[in-house]
Amino acid sequence: MTTILVLYYSRTGNTSKMAQAVADGARTVQGVNVELNYYVAVETLGNYDAILIGVPTYHHDMTADIKRMFEEAAEKHIMLKGKTGAAFGSYGWSGEAPKLVLEIMKNRFEMNVAEPPFLAKYTPDQTALNKCKDLGKHVAEKLMHPT
Ligand SMILES: Cc1cc2nc3c(=O)[nH]c(=O)nc-3n(C[C@H](O)[C@H](O)[C@H](O)COP(=O)(O)O)c2cc1C
């Protein structure tokens, strides 16, 4: 079965709301299994067809646990080549983190990434949440019906 992971970190809940909406959007596509989580063991990353990461920007960077996960995946030679990747996140003024995540997915793990990343300023409003749903749905549809 096609399986999508929506993995997120959120300190004050904004990226968490976005992650929920991304997962909701992906779940509208029949035949897709969607897991929404804030932690997975790196050894399981290979089980997913797509990995969508929600990460807020703190201090012009991605958060430490997402960075640590990538470092551990690289150390353990987890193969993610050819898998679909996407990134999104809440930010305040600069919003680098989702772009950094996509760069790592693309350059280090050779994943096929959906660009650009989707950003919402502070608390996502309904328009932003709808765009998150669209992102999840779009990734799920592409996996189910590759063109
Ligand atoms: C200590 C601190 C540092 C931050 N640094 C940045 C930053 O460098 N760039 C930016 O765009 N936003 C920055 N922000 C704003 C957060 O990205 C913003 O509050 C976001 O909504 C947090 O998302 P979360 O609720 O998912 O944790 C910072 C916020 C705090 C509290």
PDB file of C-alpha atoms and ligand atoms in Angstrom:
ATOM      1  CA  MET A   1       0.000   0.000   0.000  1.00  0.00           C
ATOM      2  CA  THR A   2       1.159   3.532  -0.736  1.00  0.00           C
ATOM      3  CA  THR A   3       2.213   5.096   2.557  1.00  0.00           C
ATOM      4  CA  ILE A   4       2.898   8.732   3.359  1.00  0.00           C
ATOM      5  CA  LEU A   5       4.618  10.005   6.459  1.00  0.00           C
ATOM      6  CA  VAL A   6       3.827  13.506   7.692  1.00  0.00           C
ATOM      7  CA  LEU A   7       6.532  14.151  10.258  1.00  0.00           C
ATOM      8  CA  TYR A   8       6.611  17.436  12.140  1.00  0.00           C
ATOM      9  CA  TYR A   9       8.081  19.393  14.977  1.00  0.00           C
ATOM     10  CA  SER A  10       6.220  22.286  16.541  1.00  0.00           C
ATOM     11  CA  ARG A  11       7.019  24.206  19.695  1.00  0.00           C
ATOM     12  CA  THR A  12       3.975  26.475  19.891  1.00  0.00           C
ATOM     13  CA  GLY A  13       1.506  24.514  17.762  1.00  0.00           C
ATOM     14  CA  ASN A  14       1.567  26.425  14.478  1.00  0.00           C
ATOM     15  CA  THR A  15       3.407  23.849  12.374  1.00  0.00           C
ATOM     16  CA  SER A  16       1.388  21.158  14.116  1.00  0.00           C
ATOM     17  CA  LYS A  17      -1.838  22.659  12.707  1.00  0.00           C
ATOM     18  CA  MET A  18      -0.262  22.703   9.253  1.00  0.00           C
ATOM     19  CA  ALA A  19       0.841  19.065   9.586  1.00  0.00           C
ATOM     20  CA  GLN A  20      -2.670  18.017  10.541  1.00  0.00           C
ATOM     21  CA  ALA A  21      -4.048  19.768   7.441  1.00  0.00           C
ATOM     22  CA  VAL A  22      -1.402  18.195   5.164  1.00  0.00           C
ATOM     23  CA  ALA A  23      -2.319  14.759   6.528  1.00  0.00           C
ATOM     24  CA  ASP A  24      -6.061  15.484   6.128  1.00  0.00           C
ATOM     25  CA  GLY A  25      -5.479  16.442   2.497  1.00  0.00           C
ATOM     26  CA  ALA A  26      -3.466  13.292   1.778  1.00  0.00           C
ATOM     27  CA  ARG A  27      -6.181  11.163   3.394  1.00  0.00           C
ATOM     28  CA  THR A  28      -8.758  12.404   0.871  1.00  0.00           C
ATOM     29  CA  VAL A  29      -7.017  10.276  -1.760  1.00  0.00           C
ATOM     30  CA  GLN A  30      -8.236   6.696  -1.810  1.00  0.00           C
ATOM     31  CA  GLY A  31      -5.758   3.905  -1.352  1.00  0.00           C
ATOM     32  CA  VAL A  32      -3.213   5.970   0.559  1.00  0.00           C
ATOM     33  CA  ASN A  33      -2.162   5.204   4.097  1.00  0.00           C
ATOM     34  CA  VAL A  34      -1.126   8.363   5.976  1.00  0.00           C
ATOM     35  CA  GLU A  35       0.835   8.464   9.211  1.00  0.00           C
ATOM     36  CA  LEU A  36       1.054  11.724  11.147  1.00  0.00           C
ATOM     37  CA  ASN A  37       3.778  11.709  13.766  1.00  0.00           C
ATOM     38  CA  TYR A  38       6.344  13.860  15.549  1.00  0.00           C
ATOM     39  CA  TYR A  39       8.877  11.066  15.825  1.00  0.00           C
ATOM     40  CA  VAL A  40       9.776   7.938  13.894  1.00  0.00           C
ATOM     41  CA  ALA A  41      12.799   5.674  14.184  1.00  0.00           C
ATOM     42  CA  VAL A  42      15.092   6.429  11.233  1.00  0.00           C
ATOM     43  CA  GLU A  43      15.208   2.728  10.381  1.00  0.00           C
ATOM     44  CA  THR A  44      11.515   2.944   9.404  1.00  0.00           C
ATOM     45  CA  LEU A  45      11.932   5.855   6.957  1.00  0.00           C
ATOM     46  CA  GLY A  46      12.515   3.446   4.100  1.00  0.00           C
ATOM     47  CA  ASN A  47       8.980   2.071   4.556  1.00  0.00           C
ATOM     48  CA  TYR A  48       7.339   5.272   3.285  1.00  0.00           C
ATOM     49  CA  ASP A  49       6.752   6.267  -0.315  1.00  0.00           C
ATOM     50  CA  ALA A  50       6.698   9.941   0.598  1.00  0.00           C
ATOM     51  CA  ILE A  51       8.073  11.884   3.541  1.00  0.00           C
ATOM     52  CA  LEU A  52       6.531  15.298   4.187  1.00  0.00           C
ATOM     53  CA  ILE A  53       8.290  17.272   6.887  1.00  0.00           C
ATOM     54  CA  GLY A  54       6.786  20.128   8.871  1.00  0.00           C
ATOM     55  CA  VAL A  55       9.418  22.281  10.500  1.00  0.00           C
ATOM     56  CA  PRO A  56       9.261  25.804  11.941  1.00  0.00           C
ATOM     57  CA  THR A  57      12.217  28.175  11.655  1.00  0.00           C
ATOM     58  CA  TYR A  58      14.051  28.946  14.884  1.00  0.00           C
ATOM     59  CA  HIS A  59      17.266  30.972  14.830  1.00  0.00           C
ATOM     60  CA  HIS A  60      17.398  30.824  11.019  1.00  0.00           C
ATOM     61  CA  ASP A  61      17.599  27.065  11.096  1.00  0.00           C
ATOM     62  CA  MET A  62      15.586  23.868  11.198  1.00  0.00           C
ATOM     63  CA  THR A  63      14.924  22.488  14.656  1.00  0.00           C
ATOM     64  CA  ALA A  64      17.445  20.199  16.312  1.00  0.00           C
ATOM     65  CA  ASP A  65      15.439  16.977  16.228  1.00  0.00           C
ATOM     66  CA  ILE A  66      14.780  17.170  12.495  1.00  0.00           C
ATOM     67  CA  LYS A  67      18.463  17.888  11.892  1.00  0.00           C
ATOM     68  CA  ARG A  68      19.436  15.027  14.190  1.00  0.00           C
ATOM     69  CA  MET A  69      17.119  12.681  12.315  1.00  0.00           C
ATOM     70  CA  PHE A  70      18.821  13.503   9.004  1.00  0.00           C
ATOM     71  CA  GLU A  71      22.258  13.088  10.574  1.00  0.00           C
ATOM     72  CA  GLU A  72      21.312   9.712  11.995  1.00  0.00           C
ATOM     73  CA  ALA A  73      19.760   8.598   8.696  1.00  0.00           C
ATOM     74  CA  ALA A  74      22.970   9.538   6.886  1.00  0.00           C
ATOM     75  CA  GLU A  75      25.169   7.773   9.466  1.00  0.00           C
ATOM     76  CA  LYS A  76      23.074   4.633   9.202  1.00  0.00           C
ATOM     77  CA  HIS A  77      23.015   4.780   5.400  1.00  0.00           C
ATOM     78  CA  ILE A  78      19.234   4.840   5.203  1.00  0.00           C
ATOM     79  CA  MET A  79      18.327   4.777   1.503  1.00  0.00           C
ATOM     80  CA  LEU A  80      15.691   7.305   0.509  1.00  0.00           C
ATOM     81  CA  LYS A  81      16.679   7.732  -3.133  1.00  0.00           C
ATOM     82  CA  GLY A  82      13.709   8.229  -5.446  1.00  0.00           C
ATOM     83  CA  LYS A  83      11.188   8.749  -2.667  1.00  0.00           C
ATOM     84  CA  THR A  84       8.971  11.813  -2.726  1.00  0.00           C
ATOM     85  CA  GLY A  85       9.794  14.619  -0.313  1.00  0.00           C
ATOM     86  CA  ALA A  86       8.068  17.850   0.660  1.00  0.00           C
ATOM     87  CA  ALA A  87       8.483  20.420   3.407  1.00  0.00           C
ATOM     88  CA  PHE A  88       6.367  23.079   5.056  1.00  0.00           C
ATOM     89  CA  GLY A  89       6.391  25.103   8.223  1.00  0.00           C
ATOM     90  CA  SER A  90       5.423  28.146  10.193  1.00  0.00           C
ATOM     91  CA  TYR A  91       7.826  31.061  10.478  1.00  0.00           C
ATOM     92  CA  GLY A  92       8.063  34.598  11.806  1.00  0.00           C
ATOM     93  CA  TRP A  93      10.304  36.634   9.516  1.00  0.00           C
ATOM     94  CA  SER A  94      12.848  34.616   7.535  1.00  0.00           C
ATOM     95  CA  GLY A  95      11.533  31.040   7.218  1.00  0.00           C
ATOM     96  CA  GLU A  96      14.666  29.155   6.135  1.00  0.00           C
ATOM     97  CA  ALA A  97      13.917  25.772   7.709  1.00  0.00           C
ATOM     98  CA  PRO A  98      11.647  24.076   5.124  1.00  0.00           C
ATOM     99  CA  LYS A  99      13.990  25.129   2.310  1.00  0.00           C
ATOM    100  CA  LEU A 100      16.962  23.645   4.181  1.00  0.00           C
ATOM    101  CA  VAL A 101      15.031  20.417   4.669  1.00  0.00           C
ATOM    102  CA  LEU A 102      14.295  20.191   0.945  1.00  0.00           C
ATOM    103  CA  GLU A 103      17.948  20.806   0.119  1.00  0.00           C
ATOM    104  CA  ILE A 104      19.030  17.925   2.343  1.00  0.00           C
ATOM    105  CA  MET A 105      16.332  15.652   0.917  1.00  0.00           C
ATOM    106  CA  LYS A 106      17.387  16.505  -2.610  1.00  0.00           C
ATOM    107  CA  ASN A 107      21.174  16.705  -2.353  1.00  0.00           C
ATOM    108  CA  ARG A 108      22.046  14.238   0.378  1.00  0.00           C
ATOM    109  CA  PHE A 109      19.299  11.639  -0.005  1.00  0.00           C
ATOM    110  CA  GLU A 110      18.479  12.045  -3.711  1.00  0.00           C
ATOM    111  CA  MET A 111      14.769  12.292  -3.069  1.00  0.00           C
ATOM    112  CA  ASN A 112      12.346  13.804  -5.581  1.00  0.00           C
ATOM    113  CA  VAL A 113      11.164  16.936  -3.864  1.00  0.00           C
ATOM    114  CA  ALA A 114       8.109  19.095  -4.394  1.00  0.00           C
ATOM    115  CA  GLU A 115       9.296  22.707  -4.639  1.00  0.00           C
ATOM    116  CA  PRO A 116       8.937  25.339  -3.375  1.00  0.00           C
ATOM    117  CA  PRO A 117       8.238  24.516   0.278  1.00  0.00           C
ATOM    118  CA  PHE A 118       5.030  25.900   1.785  1.00  0.00           C
ATOM    119  CA  LEU A 119       5.360  28.517   4.519  1.00  0.00           C
ATOM    120  CA  ALA A 120       2.766  30.125   6.789  1.00  0.00           C
ATOM    121  CA  LYS A 121       3.523  33.213   8.847  1.00  0.00           C
ATOM    122  CA  TYR A 122       2.929  32.438  12.552  1.00  0.00           C
ATOM    123  CA  THR A 123      -0.519  30.869  13.090  1.00  0.00           C
ATOM    124  CA  PRO A 124      -1.809  29.457   9.784  1.00  0.00           C
ATOM    125  CA  ASP A 125      -5.150  30.982   8.741  1.00  0.00           C
ATOM    126  CA  GLN A 126      -7.808  29.051   6.838  1.00  0.00           C
ATOM    127  CA  THR A 127      -6.258  29.956   3.479  1.00  0.00           C
ATOM    128  CA  ALA A 128      -2.896  28.578   4.604  1.00  0.00           C
ATOM    129  CA  LEU A 129      -4.518  25.432   6.010  1.00  0.00           C
ATOM    130  CA  ASN A 130      -6.316  24.881   2.704  1.00  0.00           C
ATOM    131  CA  LYS A 131      -2.981  25.159   0.913  1.00  0.00           C
ATOM    132  CA  CYS A 132      -1.547  22.592   3.323  1.00  0.00           C
ATOM    133  CA  LYS A 133      -4.440  20.275   2.472  1.00  0.00           C
ATOM    134  CA  ASP A 134      -3.744  20.831  -1.222  1.00  0.00           C
ATOM    135  CA  LEU A 135      -0.073  19.942  -0.684  1.00  0.00           C
ATOM    136  CA  GLY A 136      -0.972  16.648   1.018  1.00  0.00           C
ATOM    137  CA  LYS A 137      -3.561  15.822  -1.621  1.00  0.00           C
ATOM    138  CA  HIS A 138      -1.224  16.709  -4.479  1.00  0.00           C
ATOM    139  CA  VAL A 139       1.568  14.459  -3.186  1.00  0.00           C
ATOM    140  CA  ALA A 140      -0.859  11.587  -2.574  1.00  0.00           C
ATOM    141  CA  GLU A 141      -2.425  11.926  -6.032  1.00  0.00           C
ATOM    142  CA  LYS A 142       0.969  11.974  -7.722  1.00  0.00           C
ATOM    143  CA  LEU A 143       1.955   8.799  -5.912  1.00  0.00           C
ATOM    144  CA  MET A 144      -1.282   7.063  -6.871  1.00  0.00           C
ATOM    145  CA  HIS A 145      -1.340   8.312 -10.457  1.00  0.00           C
ATOM    146  CA  PRO A 146       2.214   9.069 -11.593  1.00  0.00           C
ATOM    147  CA  THR A 147       2.266  10.805 -14.975  1.00  0.00           C
TER     148      THR A 147
HETATM  149  C1  LIG B   1      13.458  32.019  20.026  1.00  0.00           C
HETATM  150  C2  LIG B   1      12.774  32.143  18.688  1.00  0.00           C
HETATM  151  C3  LIG B   1      13.551  32.236  17.533  1.00  0.00           C
HETATM  152  C4  LIG B   1      12.934  32.368  16.273  1.00  0.00           C
HETATM  153  N1  LIG B   1      13.720  32.487  15.153  1.00  0.00           N
HETATM  154  C5  LIG B   1      13.107  32.678  13.943  1.00  0.00           C
HETATM  155  C6  LIG B   1      13.909  32.861  12.776  1.00  0.00           C
HETATM  156  O1  LIG B   1      15.137  32.842  12.782  1.00  0.00           O
HETATM  157  N2  LIG B   1      13.258  33.046  11.600  1.00  0.00           N
HETATM  158  C7  LIG B   1      11.890  33.047  11.498  1.00  0.00           C
HETATM  159  O2  LIG B   1      11.348  33.182  10.395  1.00  0.00           O
HETATM  160  N3  LIG B   1      11.110  32.887  12.588  1.00  0.00           N
HETATM  161  C8  LIG B   1      11.678  32.693  13.816  1.00  0.00           C
HETATM  162  N4  LIG B   1      10.910  32.523  14.936  1.00  0.00           N
HETATM  163  C9  LIG B   1       9.442  32.529  14.802  1.00  0.00           C
HETATM  164  C10 LIG B   1       8.862  31.105  14.729  1.00  0.00           C
HETATM  165  O3  LIG B   1       9.275  30.466  13.542  1.00  0.00           O
HETATM  166  C11 LIG B   1       7.321  31.209  14.753  1.00  0.00           C
HETATM  167  O4  LIG B   1       6.923  31.653  16.039  1.00  0.00           O
HETATM  168  C12 LIG B   1       6.616  29.928  14.378  1.00  0.00           C
HETATM  169  O5  LIG B   1       5.224  30.199  14.288  1.00  0.00           O
HETATM  170  C13 LIG B   1       6.844  28.814  15.385  1.00  0.00           C
HETATM  171  O6  LIG B   1       6.225  27.645  14.905  1.00  0.00           O
HETATM  172  P1  LIG B   1       5.718  26.469  15.869  1.00  0.00           P
HETATM  173  O7  LIG B   1       4.475  26.977  16.611  1.00  0.00           O
HETATM  174  O8  LIG B   1       5.350  25.352  14.961  1.00  0.00           O
HETATM  175  O9  LIG B   1       6.818  26.127  16.819  1.00  0.00           O
HETATM  176  C14 LIG B   1      11.508  32.390  16.188  1.00  0.00           C
HETATM  177  C15 LIG B   1      10.749  32.294  17.364  1.00  0.00           C
HETATM  178  C16 LIG B   1      11.370  32.168  18.601  1.00  0.00           C
HETATM  179  C17 LIG B   1      10.515  32.045  19.843  1.00  0.00           C
END
